[in-house]
Short mmCIF file of C-alpha atoms in Angstrom, two decimals:
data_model
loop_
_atom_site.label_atom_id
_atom_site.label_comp_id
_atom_site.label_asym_id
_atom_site.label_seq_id
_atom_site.Cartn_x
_atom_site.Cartn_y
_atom_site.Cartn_z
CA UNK W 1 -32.18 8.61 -18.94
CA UNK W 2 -33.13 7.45 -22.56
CA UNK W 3 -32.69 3.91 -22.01
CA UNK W 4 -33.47 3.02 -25.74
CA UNK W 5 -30.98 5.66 -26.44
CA UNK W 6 -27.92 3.55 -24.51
CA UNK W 7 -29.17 0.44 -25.90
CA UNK W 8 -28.91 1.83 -29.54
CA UNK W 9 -25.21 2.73 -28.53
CA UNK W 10 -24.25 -0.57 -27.28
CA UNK W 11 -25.58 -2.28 -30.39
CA UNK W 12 -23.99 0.60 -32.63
CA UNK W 13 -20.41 -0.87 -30.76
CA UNK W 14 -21.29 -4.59 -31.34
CA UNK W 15 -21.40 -4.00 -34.68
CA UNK W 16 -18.67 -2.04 -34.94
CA UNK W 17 -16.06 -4.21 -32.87
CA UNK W 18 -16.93 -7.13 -35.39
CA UNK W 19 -16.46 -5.19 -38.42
CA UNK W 20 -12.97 -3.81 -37.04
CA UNK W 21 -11.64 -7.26 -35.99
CA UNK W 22 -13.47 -9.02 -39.18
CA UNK W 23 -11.92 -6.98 -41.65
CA UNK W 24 -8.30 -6.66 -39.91
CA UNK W 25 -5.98 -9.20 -41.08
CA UNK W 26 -2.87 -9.90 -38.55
CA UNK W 27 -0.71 -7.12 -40.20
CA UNK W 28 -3.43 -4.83 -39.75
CA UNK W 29 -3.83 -6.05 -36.46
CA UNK W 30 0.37 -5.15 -35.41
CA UNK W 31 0.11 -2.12 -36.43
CA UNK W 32 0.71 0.56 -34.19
CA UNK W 33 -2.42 2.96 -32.71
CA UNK W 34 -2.46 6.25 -33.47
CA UNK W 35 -1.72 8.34 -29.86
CA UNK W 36 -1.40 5.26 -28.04
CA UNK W 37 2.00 2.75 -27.27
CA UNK W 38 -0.29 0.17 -28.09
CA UNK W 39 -0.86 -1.59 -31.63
CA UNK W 40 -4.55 -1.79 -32.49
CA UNK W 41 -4.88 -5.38 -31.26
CA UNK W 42 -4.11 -4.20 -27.89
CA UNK W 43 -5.86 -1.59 -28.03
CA UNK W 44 -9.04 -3.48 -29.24
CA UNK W 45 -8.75 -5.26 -25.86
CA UNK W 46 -8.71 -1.86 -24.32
CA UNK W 47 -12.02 -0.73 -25.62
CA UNK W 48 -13.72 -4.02 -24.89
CA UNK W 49 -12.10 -3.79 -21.32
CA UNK W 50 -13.99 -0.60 -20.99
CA UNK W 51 -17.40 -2.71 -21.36
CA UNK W 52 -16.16 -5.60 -18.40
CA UNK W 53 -15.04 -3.40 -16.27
CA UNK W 54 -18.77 -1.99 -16.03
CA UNK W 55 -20.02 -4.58 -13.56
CA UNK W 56 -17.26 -3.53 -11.22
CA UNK W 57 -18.17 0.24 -11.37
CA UNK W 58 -22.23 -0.50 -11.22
CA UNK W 59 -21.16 -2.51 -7.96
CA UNK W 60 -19.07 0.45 -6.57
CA UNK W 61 -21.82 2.97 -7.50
CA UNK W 62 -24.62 1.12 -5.45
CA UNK W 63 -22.52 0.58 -2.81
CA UNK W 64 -20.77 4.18 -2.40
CA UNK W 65 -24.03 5.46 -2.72
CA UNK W 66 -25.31 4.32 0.48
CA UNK W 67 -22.70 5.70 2.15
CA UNK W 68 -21.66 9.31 3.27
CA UNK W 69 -21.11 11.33 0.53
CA UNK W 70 -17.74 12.40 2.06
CA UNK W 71 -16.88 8.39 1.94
CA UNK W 72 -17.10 8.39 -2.10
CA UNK W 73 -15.25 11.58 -2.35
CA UNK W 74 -12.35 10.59 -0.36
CA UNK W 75 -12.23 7.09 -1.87
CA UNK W 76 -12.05 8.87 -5.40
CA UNK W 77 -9.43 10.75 -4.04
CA UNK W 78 -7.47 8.21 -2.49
CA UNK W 79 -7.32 6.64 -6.44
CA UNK W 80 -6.73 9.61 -7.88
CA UNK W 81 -2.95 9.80 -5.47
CA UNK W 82 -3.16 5.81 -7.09
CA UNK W 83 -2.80 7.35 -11.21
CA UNK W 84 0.76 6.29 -11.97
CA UNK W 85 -0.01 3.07 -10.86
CA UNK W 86 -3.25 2.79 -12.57
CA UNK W 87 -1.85 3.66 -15.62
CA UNK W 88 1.05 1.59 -15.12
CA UNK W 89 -1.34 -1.59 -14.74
CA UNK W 90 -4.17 -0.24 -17.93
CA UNK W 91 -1.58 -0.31 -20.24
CA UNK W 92 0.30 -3.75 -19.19
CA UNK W 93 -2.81 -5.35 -18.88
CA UNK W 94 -4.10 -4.37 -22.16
CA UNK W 95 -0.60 -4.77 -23.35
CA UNK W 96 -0.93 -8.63 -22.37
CA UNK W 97 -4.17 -9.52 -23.32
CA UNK W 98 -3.90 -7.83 -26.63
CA UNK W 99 -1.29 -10.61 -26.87
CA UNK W 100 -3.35 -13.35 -25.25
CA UNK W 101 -6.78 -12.88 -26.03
CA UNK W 102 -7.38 -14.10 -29.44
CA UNK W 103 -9.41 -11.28 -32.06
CA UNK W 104 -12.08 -13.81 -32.42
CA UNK W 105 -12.42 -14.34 -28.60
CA UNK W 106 -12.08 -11.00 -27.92
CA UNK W 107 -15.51 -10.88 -30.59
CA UNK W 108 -17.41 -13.10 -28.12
CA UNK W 109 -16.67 -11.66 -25.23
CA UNK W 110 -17.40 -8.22 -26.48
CA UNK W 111 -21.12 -9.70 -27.55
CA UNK W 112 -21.35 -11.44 -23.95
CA UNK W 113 -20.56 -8.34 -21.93
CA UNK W 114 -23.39 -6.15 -24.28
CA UNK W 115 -26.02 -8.88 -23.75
CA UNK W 116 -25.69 -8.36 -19.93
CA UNK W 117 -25.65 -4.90 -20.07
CA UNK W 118 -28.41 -5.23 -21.98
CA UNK W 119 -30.40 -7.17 -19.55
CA UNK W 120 -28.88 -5.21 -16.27
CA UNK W 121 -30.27 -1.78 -17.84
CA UNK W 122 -33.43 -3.13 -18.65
CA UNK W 123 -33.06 -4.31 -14.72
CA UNK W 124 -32.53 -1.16 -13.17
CA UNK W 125 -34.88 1.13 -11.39
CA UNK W 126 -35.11 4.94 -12.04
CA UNK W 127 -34.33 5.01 -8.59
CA UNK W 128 -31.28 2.63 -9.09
CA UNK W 129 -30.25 5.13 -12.46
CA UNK W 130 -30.00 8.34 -10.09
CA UNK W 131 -27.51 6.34 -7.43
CA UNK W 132 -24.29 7.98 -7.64
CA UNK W 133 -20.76 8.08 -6.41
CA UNK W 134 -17.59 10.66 -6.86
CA UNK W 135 -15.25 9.12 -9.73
CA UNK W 136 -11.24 9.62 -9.65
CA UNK W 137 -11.44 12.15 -12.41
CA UNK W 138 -7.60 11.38 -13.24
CA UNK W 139 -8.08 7.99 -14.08
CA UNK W 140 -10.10 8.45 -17.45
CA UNK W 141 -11.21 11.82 -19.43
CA UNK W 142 -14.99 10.67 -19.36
CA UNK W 143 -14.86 10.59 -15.57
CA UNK W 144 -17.11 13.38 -13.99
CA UNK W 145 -16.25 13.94 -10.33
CA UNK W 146 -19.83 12.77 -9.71
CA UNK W 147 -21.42 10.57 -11.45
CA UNK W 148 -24.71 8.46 -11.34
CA UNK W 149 -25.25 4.87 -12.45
CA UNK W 150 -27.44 6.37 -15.40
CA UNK W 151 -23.56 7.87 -16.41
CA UNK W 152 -22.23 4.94 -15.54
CA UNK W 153 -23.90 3.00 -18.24
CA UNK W 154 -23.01 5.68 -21.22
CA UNK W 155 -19.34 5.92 -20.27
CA UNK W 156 -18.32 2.76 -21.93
CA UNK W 157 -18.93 4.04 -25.05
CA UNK W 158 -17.65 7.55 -24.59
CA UNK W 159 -14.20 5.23 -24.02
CA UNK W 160 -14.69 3.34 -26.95
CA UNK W 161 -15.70 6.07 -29.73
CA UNK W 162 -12.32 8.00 -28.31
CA UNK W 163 -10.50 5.23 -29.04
CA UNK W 164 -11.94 4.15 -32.03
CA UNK W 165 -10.26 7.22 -33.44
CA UNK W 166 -6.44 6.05 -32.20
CA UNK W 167 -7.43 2.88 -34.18
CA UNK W 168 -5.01 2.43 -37.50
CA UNK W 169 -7.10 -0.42 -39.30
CA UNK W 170 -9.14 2.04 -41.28
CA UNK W 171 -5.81 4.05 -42.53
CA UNK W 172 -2.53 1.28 -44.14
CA UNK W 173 -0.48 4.31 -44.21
CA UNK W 174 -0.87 4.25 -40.10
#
């Protein structure tokens, strides 16, 4: 893994999330997504939520991946039977704290969550970067079914530069 390579991507976000909320005005903001039911605000929450749910999947990774094999792959699918439900809670969540979640907080947290990434990569281990786990491959499109913690990290932005393209703040005409 190229770690200087995922840092470069994770600052190349940073900048880009301020320059999308800076430059939005609250108009901008309403306006609907393109391919999504969301309006870009909530859907800005959505691709920062991709970034804080990482400490949640590095946990699951390191511990799946002292376990059985088998245990990982019948845990992913176990959530994969769970995808109505999962989708059901992605979109209300985002839904409320695109409401919630002010643009300008949603700016600090975004710079928060890269710092510790950040740090955590610069943390981990080759060792730690080839742990791995099976992934419920119906839950997002950058899901492999197996997937190591070196993945793990570059998956983030694989969510966010898909979504950057729903986003309507660069086009008026939506």
């Amino acid at each position: 893994m190229d770690r200087s390579l995922v840092h470069e991507e994770l600052e190349r976000v940073r900048r880009d999330f301020h320059r999308l909320v800076e430059t939005a005005d609250p108009e901008d903001l309403r306006r609907l997504s393109n391919g999504t039911r969301w309006s870009n605000r909530e859907l800005l929450f959505h691709m920062l939520l991709g970034y804080l749910i990482m400490r949640a999947l590095l946990g699951l990774v390191r511990l799946f991946d002292r376990l059985p094999r088998g245990v990982s792959r019948g845990y992913a699918r176990l959530l994969n039977a769970g995808t109505k439900p999962f989708d059901a809670v992605n979109f209300l969540g985002s839904y409320a704290a695109g409401h919630t979640v002010s643009p300008d907080r949603m700016v600090v947290m975004f710079d928060h969550v890269i710092a510790k990434l950040h740090r955590r990569l610069d943390a981990e281990s080759e060792a730690d970067l080839s742990r791995g786990m099976h992934y419920p491959t119906r839950w997002d499109p950058f899901f492999n079914d197996y997937m190591t913690l070196a993945d793990v990290y570059r998956f983030p932005t694989q969510h966010f530069d898909f979504h950057r393209g729903q986003l309507t703040l660069d086009d008026p005409a939506g």
